[in-house]
Structures are given as C-alpha cells and as structure tokens.
CSV table of C-alpha atoms in Angstrom, one decimal:
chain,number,residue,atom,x,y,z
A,1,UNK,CA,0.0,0.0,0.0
A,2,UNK,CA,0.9,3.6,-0.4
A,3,UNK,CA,0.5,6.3,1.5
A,4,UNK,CA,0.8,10.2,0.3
A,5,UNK,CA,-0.1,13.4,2.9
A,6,UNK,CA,-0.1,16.1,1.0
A,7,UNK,CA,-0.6,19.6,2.1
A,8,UNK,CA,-0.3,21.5,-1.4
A,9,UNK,CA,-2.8,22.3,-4.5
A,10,UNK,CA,-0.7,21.4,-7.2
A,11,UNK,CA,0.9,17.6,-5.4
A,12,UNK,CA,-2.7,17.2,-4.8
A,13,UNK,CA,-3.8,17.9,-8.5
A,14,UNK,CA,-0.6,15.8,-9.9
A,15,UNK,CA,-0.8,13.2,-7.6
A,16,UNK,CA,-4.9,12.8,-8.4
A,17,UNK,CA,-4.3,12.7,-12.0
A,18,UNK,CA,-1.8,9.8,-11.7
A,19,UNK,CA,-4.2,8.1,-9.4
A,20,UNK,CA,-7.7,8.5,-11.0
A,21,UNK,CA,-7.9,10.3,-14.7
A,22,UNK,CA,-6.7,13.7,-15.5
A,23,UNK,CA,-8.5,16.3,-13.1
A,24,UNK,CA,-8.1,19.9,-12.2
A,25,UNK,CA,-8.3,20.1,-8.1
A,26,UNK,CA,-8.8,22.7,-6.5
A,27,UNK,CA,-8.6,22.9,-2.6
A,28,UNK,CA,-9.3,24.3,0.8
A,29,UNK,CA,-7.4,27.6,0.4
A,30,UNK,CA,-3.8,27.5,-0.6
A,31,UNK,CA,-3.1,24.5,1.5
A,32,UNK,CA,-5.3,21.6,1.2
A,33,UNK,CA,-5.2,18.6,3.8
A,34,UNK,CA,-5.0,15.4,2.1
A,35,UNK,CA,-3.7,12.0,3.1
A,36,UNK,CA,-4.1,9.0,0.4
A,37,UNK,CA,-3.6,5.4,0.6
A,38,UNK,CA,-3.7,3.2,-2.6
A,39,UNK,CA,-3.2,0.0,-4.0
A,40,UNK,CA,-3.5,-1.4,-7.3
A,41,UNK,CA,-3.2,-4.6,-9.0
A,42,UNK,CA,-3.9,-5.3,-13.1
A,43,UNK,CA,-5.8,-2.3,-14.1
A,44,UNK,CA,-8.0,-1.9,-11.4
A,45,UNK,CA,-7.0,0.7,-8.0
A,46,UNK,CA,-8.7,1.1,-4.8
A,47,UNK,CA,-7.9,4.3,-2.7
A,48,UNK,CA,-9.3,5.7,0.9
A,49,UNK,CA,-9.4,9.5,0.1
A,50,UNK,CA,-9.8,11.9,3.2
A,51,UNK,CA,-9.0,16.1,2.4
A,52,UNK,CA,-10.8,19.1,3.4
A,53,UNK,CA,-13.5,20.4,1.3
A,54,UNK,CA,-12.7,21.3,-2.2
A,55,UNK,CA,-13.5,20.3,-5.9
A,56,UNK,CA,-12.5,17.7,-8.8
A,57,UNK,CA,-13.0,18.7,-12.6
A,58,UNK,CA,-12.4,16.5,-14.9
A,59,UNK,CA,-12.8,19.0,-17.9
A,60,UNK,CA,-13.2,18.2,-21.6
A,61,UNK,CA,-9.9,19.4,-23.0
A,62,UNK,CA,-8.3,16.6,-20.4
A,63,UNK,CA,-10.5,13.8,-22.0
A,64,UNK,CA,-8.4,11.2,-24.5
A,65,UNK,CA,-8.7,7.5,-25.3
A,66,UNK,CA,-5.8,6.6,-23.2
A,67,UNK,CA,-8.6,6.8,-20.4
A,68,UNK,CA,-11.9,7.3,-22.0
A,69,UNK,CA,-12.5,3.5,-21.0
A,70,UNK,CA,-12.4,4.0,-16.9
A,71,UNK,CA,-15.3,3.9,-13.9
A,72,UNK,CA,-14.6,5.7,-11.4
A,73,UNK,CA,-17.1,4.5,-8.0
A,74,UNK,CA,-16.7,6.7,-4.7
A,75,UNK,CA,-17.8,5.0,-1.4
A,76,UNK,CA,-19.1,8.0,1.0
A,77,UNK,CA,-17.4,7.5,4.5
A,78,UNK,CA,-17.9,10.8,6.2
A,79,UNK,CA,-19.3,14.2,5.0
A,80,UNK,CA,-20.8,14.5,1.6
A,81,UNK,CA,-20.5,15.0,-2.0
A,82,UNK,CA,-22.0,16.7,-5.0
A,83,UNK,CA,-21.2,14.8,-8.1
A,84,UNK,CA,-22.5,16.4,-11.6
A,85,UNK,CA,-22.2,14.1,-14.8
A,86,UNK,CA,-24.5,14.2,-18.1
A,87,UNK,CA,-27.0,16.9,-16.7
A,88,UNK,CA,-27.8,15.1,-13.4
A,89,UNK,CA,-26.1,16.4,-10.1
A,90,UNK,CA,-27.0,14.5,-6.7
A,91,UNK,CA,-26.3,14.9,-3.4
A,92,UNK,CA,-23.9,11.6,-1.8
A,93,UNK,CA,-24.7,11.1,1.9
A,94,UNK,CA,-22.4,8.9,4.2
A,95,UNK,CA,-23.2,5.0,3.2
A,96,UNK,CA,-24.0,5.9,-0.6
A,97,UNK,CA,-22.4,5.5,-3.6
A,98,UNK,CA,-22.0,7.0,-7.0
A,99,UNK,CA,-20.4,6.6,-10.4
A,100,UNK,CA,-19.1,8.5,-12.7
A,101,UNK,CA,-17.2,7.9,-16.2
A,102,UNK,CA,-14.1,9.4,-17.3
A,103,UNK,CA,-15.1,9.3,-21.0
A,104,UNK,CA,-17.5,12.6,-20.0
A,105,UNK,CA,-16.7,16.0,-18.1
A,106,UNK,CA,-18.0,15.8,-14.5
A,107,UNK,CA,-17.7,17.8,-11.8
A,108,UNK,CA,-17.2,16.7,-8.0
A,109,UNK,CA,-17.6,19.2,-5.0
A,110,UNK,CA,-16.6,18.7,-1.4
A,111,UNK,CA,-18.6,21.4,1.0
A,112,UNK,CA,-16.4,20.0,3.9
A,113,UNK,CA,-14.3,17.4,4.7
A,114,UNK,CA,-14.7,14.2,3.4
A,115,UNK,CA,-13.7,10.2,3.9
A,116,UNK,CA,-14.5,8.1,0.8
A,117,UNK,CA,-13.3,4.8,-1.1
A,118,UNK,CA,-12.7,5.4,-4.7
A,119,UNK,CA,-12.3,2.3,-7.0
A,120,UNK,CA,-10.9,2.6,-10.4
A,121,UNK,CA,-11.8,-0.2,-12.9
A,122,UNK,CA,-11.8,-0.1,-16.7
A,123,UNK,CA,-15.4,-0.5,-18.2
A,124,UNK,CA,-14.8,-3.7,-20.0
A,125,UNK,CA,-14.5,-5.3,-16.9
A,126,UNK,CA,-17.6,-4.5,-15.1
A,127,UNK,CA,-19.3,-6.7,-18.1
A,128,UNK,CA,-22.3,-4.3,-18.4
A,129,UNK,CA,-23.1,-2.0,-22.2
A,130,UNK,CA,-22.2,1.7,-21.5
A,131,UNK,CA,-26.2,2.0,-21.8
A,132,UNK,CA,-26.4,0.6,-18.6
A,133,UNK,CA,-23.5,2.3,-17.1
A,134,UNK,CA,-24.7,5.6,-17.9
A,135,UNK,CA,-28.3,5.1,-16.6
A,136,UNK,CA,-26.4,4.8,-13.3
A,137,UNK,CA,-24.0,7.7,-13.6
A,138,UNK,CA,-24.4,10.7,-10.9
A,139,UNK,CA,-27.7,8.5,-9.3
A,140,UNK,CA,-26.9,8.0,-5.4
A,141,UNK,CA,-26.7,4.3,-4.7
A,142,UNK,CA,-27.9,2.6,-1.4
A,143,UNK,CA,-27.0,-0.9,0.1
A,144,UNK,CA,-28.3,-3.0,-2.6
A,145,UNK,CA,-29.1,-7.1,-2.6
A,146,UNK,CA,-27.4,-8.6,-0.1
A,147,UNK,CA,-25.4,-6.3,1.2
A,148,UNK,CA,-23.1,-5.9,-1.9
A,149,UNK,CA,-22.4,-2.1,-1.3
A,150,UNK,CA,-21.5,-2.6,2.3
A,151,UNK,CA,-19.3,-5.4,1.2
A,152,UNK,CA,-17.4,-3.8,-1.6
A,153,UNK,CA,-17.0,-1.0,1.4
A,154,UNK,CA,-15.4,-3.7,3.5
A,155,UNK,CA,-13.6,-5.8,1.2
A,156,UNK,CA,-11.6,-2.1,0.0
A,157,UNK,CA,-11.3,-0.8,3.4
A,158,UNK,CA,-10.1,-3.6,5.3
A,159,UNK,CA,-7.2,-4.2,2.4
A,160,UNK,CA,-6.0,-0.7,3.0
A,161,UNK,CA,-6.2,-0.7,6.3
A,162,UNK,CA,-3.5,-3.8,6.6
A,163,UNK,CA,-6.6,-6.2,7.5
A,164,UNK,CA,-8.0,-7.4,4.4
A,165,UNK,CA,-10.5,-10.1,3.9
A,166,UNK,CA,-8.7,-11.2,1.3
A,167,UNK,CA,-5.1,-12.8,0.5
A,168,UNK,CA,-3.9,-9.8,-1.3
A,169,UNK,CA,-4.5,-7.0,-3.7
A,170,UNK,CA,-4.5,-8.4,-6.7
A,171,UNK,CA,-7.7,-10.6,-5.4
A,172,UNK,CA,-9.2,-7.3,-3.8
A,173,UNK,CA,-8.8,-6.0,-6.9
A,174,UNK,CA,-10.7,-8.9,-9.0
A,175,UNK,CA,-13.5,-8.8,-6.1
A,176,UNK,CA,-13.7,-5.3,-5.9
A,177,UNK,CA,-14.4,-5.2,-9.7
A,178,UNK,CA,-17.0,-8.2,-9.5
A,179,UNK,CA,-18.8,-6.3,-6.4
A,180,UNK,CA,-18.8,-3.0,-8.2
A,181,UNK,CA,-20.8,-5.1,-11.1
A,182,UNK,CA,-23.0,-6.9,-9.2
A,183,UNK,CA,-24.0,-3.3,-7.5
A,184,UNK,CA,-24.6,-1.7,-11.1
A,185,UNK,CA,-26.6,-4.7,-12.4
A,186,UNK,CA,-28.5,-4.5,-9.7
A,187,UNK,CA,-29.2,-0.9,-10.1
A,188,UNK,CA,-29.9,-1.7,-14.1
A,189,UNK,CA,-31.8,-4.6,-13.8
A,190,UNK,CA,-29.3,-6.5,-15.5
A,191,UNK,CA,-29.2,-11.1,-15.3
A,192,UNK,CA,-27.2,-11.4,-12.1
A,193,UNK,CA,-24.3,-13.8,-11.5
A,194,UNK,CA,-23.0,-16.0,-8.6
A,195,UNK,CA,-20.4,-14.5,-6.8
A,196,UNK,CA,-16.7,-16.1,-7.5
A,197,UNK,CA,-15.3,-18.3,-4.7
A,198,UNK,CA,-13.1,-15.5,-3.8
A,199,UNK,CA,-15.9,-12.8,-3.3
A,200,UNK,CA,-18.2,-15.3,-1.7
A,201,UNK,CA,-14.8,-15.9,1.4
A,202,UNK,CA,-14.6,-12.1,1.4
A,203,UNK,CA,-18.2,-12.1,2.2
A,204,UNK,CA,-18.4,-14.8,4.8
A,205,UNK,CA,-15.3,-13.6,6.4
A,206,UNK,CA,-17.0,-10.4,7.0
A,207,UNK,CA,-20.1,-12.4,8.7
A,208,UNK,CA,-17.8,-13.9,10.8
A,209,UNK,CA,-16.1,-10.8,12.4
A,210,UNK,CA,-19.4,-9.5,12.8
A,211,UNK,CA,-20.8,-12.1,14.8
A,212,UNK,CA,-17.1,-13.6,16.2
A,213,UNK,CA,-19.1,-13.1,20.2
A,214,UNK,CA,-21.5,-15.7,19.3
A,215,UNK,CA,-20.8,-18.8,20.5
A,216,UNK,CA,-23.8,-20.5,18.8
A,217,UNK,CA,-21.9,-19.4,15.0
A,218,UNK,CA,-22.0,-22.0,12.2
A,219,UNK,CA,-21.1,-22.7,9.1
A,220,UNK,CA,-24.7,-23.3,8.1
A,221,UNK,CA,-26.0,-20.0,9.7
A,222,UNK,CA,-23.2,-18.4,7.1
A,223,UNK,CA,-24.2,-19.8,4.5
A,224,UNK,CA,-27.9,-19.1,5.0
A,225,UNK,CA,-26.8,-14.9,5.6
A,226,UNK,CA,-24.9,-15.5,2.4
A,227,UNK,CA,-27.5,-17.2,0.4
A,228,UNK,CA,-25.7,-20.1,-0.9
A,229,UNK,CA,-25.3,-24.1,0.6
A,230,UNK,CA,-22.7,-25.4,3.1
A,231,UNK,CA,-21.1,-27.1,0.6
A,232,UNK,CA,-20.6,-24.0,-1.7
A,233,UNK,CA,-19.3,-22.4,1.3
A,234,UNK,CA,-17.1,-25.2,2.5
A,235,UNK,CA,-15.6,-25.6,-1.7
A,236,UNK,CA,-14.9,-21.7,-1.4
A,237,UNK,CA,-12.6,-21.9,1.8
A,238,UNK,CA,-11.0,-25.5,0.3
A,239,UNK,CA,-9.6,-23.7,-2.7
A,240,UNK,CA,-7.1,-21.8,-0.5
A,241,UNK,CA,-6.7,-24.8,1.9
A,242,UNK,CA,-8.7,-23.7,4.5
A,243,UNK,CA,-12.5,-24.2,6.0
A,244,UNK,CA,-15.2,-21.8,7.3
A,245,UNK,CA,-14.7,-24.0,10.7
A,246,UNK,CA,-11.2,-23.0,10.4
A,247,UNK,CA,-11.5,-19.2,9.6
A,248,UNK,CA,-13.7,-18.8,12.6
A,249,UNK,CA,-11.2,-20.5,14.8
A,250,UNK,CA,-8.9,-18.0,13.7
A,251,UNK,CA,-11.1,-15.1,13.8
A,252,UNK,CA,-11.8,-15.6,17.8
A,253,UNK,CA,-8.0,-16.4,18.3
A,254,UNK,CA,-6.8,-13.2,16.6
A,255,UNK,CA,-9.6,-11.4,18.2
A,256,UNK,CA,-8.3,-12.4,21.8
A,257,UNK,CA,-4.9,-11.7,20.7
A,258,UNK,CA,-5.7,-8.2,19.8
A,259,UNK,CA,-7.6,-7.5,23.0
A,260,UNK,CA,-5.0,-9.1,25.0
A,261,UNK,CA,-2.6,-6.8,24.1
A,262,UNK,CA,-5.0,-3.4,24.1
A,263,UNK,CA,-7.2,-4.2,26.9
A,264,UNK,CA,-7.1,-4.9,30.6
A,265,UNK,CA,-10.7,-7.6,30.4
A,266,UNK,CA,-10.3,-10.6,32.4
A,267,UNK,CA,-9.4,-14.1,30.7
A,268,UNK,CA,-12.9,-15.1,31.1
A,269,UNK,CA,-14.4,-11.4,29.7
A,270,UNK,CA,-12.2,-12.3,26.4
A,271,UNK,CA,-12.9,-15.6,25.8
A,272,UNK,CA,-16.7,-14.6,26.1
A,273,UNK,CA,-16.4,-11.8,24.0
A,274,UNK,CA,-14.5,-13.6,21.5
A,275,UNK,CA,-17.1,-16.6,21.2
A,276,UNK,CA,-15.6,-19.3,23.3
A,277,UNK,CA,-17.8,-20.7,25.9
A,278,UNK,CA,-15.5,-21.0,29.0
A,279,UNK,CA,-11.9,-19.7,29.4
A,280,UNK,CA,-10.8,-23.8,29.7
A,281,UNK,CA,-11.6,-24.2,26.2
A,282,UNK,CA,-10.3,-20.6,24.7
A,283,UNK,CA,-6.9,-21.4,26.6
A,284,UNK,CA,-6.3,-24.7,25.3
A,285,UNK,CA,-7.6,-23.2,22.1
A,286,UNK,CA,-4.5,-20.1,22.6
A,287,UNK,CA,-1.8,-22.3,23.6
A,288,UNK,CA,-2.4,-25.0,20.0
A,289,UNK,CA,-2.1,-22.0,18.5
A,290,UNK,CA,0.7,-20.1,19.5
A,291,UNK,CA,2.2,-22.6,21.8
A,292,UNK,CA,1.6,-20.3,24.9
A,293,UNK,CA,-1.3,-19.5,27.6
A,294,UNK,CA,-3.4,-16.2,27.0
A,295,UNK,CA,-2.1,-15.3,30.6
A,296,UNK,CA,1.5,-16.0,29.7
A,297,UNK,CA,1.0,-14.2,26.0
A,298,UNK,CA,-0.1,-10.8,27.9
A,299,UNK,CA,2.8,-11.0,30.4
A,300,UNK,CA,5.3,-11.4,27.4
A,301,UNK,CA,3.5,-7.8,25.8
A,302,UNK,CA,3.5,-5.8,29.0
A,303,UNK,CA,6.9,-7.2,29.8
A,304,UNK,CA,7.6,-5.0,26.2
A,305,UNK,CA,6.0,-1.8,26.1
A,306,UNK,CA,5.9,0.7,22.9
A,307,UNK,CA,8.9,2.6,22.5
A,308,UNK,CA,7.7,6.6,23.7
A,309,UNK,CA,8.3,9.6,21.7
C-alpha cells in the first residue's frame, strides 16, 4: 500500500491525475489537507481519500482514449458529495455510492471534509453495455441485494487498512471489480451472477467478524446470511486450503490476541467476548495455536512496552 499526505494544490492535482484520470483540483485555500492510501493490482485501484472540502473537474480538453474506458465509483465514509455528470447532479450522503465515467466531463464538490473509497476499474471489466452504465451515472446508490455495497465497502477498506479479507490486492482487486458489477446490475436490472469463490470468502469472512461473540456461530447459519449451501461455502474456503470451521477459529484467536494486548478484560471477559464458551476451552484453544497461555502471552507484551516519543 501507499501512502501520500499532502498539504499542497498542485501535489494534490498531480498526484490525483496519476491516481484516477486527468483532473483539475482545487482545494481548501492555498493548503489543502490530504492523506491517500492506494493499491492497485492489473488495471483496477482502490484508494481511501480523506481532504478538506474542495472540488475535482475532470474538464473536456483533459478527456483522450488513453482513459476514455475508466469507472470511477466513490464510497461515501464521512461528510458528503455533490457529483454532476450528463446533466444530473445528486447529493452523496455517508453510506451511498455513485459513479461517474471518465469518457464525459464531471464535476465533484466537497462542501467540507470528506472520507471516501474510490475504485478505479476499466469499463470492460464490469461486463455491463455503457447503456447501462450511464443510466447509473451521478444517481446515489444505497445498500443494494445482499449487502453488496456494504461489502465492496469492507472488502476495500479492510485491504487498505492492513486487515484485508482477502489474500492480497491483486484478489481485492478482481472482487472489488466483481462487487462493483453486481451493484450496477443490480441498479440496471441486468441477469445477475454467482459470486466467485473469492468474493463469496470475502463475504463470509465479514459475517464472521461481525458475529465472532456468538458462540452459537455456524457454518450453516453463514451460509444461509450469504445465500448459498454449506457445501458452496465449504468448496470456497478449500480452494485456499482452509475451511469456514477454520476461519472462525482464527477469527476468535486473533480477536483475543488483539484485545490481550489493548485491553485490561479478564481471561474469562475475552474468551466470552470472543465466542468461546469458558476460558478452559479458549486457553487450550491459545496455547495449539501459538504454543503459549493467554495469561502468559499478555505477560510477554506488558513485559515489552511501545517505545515513547
């Protein structure tokens, strides 16, 4: 991943441009706050985006065919957007979406600061006719079937945050592309498709760190949430040598691990919050894993504080 803070106009312009498509920026007075992280992988990018309030042109003397072929899709974090492509302009609230293509001028405005996921992908790949893409271009999108929106939120976020449900950015890229799609079919009323193996891991992943404090979690109650069988679920996880059973496990150890080292709770509060049902089974659980007791893993960290500044 890469990170850029930038504090002037014309790094913020140049570095947007190389990023996205050609754009003219213009930012919070002469010294715009901006901090971008990025990845990439084939021709698709994914970027978190947070900067005070200003605006993004893309004017028509900076369209070409190196780049007329590109979606652009911003995921609204925090504050909100005004996005104006082919005579529509809408509003973009926090949990919305919105496209916009790089083959037209469009206009983006930032009234205050603003936290959003952009995902570059070329138009081929989203398998959809530009018909379809342009009936969704500048129209706010919502959470659509199953969840996909919220999950293309994760699946980018969570790789560029150093946590990602998937194995690396190359896959986040492919998913991020195929969850894009499935949230502009949806939108168009085009056929829909299954999800990939990959997407569908990403997905059930994401169930499981929301509901890692259950103890009661299975594999069928995934699959259910995800609307697919067991055994779809369970072929998924065996293509990269795993199993849902597994990625749970490791979910609750991790989670433990994490609030071991950040927290002051109890053995017993962990293991509870973490999904185990008694602190007998969680420690035996630890110490397979990382050949040492909860109790004796905490001692090691405090024994090791952060270095101080």
């Amino acid at each position: 991943m890469v990170t850029a803070r930038l504090t002037a106009g014309e790094r913020w312009q140049e570095l947007a441009s190389d990023l996205f498509v050609p754009l003219q920026v213009t930012g919070d007075g002469p010294a715009p706050r901006v901090r971008v992280d990025y990845e990439s992988a084939a021709d698709v990018s994914y970027s978190r985006v947070r900067s005070t309030r200003g605006e993004v042109v893309r004017a028509e003397e900076l369209i070409d065919s190196v780049d007329s072929e590109v979606a652009l899709f911003s995921l609204q974090l925090r504050g909100s957007g005004h996005v104006a492509q082919q005579g529509r302009t809408t509003v973009v609230r926090p949990a919305e979406g919105v496209l916009y293509l790089a083959d037209a001028p469009y206009r983006l405005t930032f009234p205050s600061e603003v936290d959003i996921l952009v995902v570059r992908v070329p138009t081929p790949a989203l398998g959809l006719s530009m018909d379809r893409l342009r009936q969704a271009v500048a129209v706010p999108l919502h959470t659509s079937r199953a969840g996909t929106l919220g999950l293309l939120a994760r699946v980018v976020g969570s790789s560029l945050a150093g946590r990602g449900l998937l194995s690396s950015p190359a896959e986040t890229a492919r998913v991020s592309a195929e969850l894009l799609r499935e949230v502009l079919a949806h939108h168009s009323g085009a056929p829909s498709r299954s999800r990939s193996p990959a997407a569908l891991r990403a997905d059930v992943r994401a169930r499981i760190l929301r509901s890692v404090a259950d103890p009661g979690l299975r594999v069928s109650t995934l699959a259910d949430a995800a609307g697919v069988s067991e055994r779809t679920v369970h072929a998924a996880f065996a293509e990269v040598g795993s199993s849902p059973a597994a990625e749970i496990r490791r979910t609750r150890l991790e989670r433990s691990r994490r609030l071991l080292e950040t927290t002051s709770l109890s053995i017993v509060e962990i293991a509870l919050a973490c999904g185990f049902s008694d602190p007998t089974s969680y420690t035996r659980a630890f110490r397979r894993q990382w050949q040492l007791t909860p109790a004796a893993h905490r001692g090691l960290e405090s024994s090791h504080p952060p270095p101080t500044r």
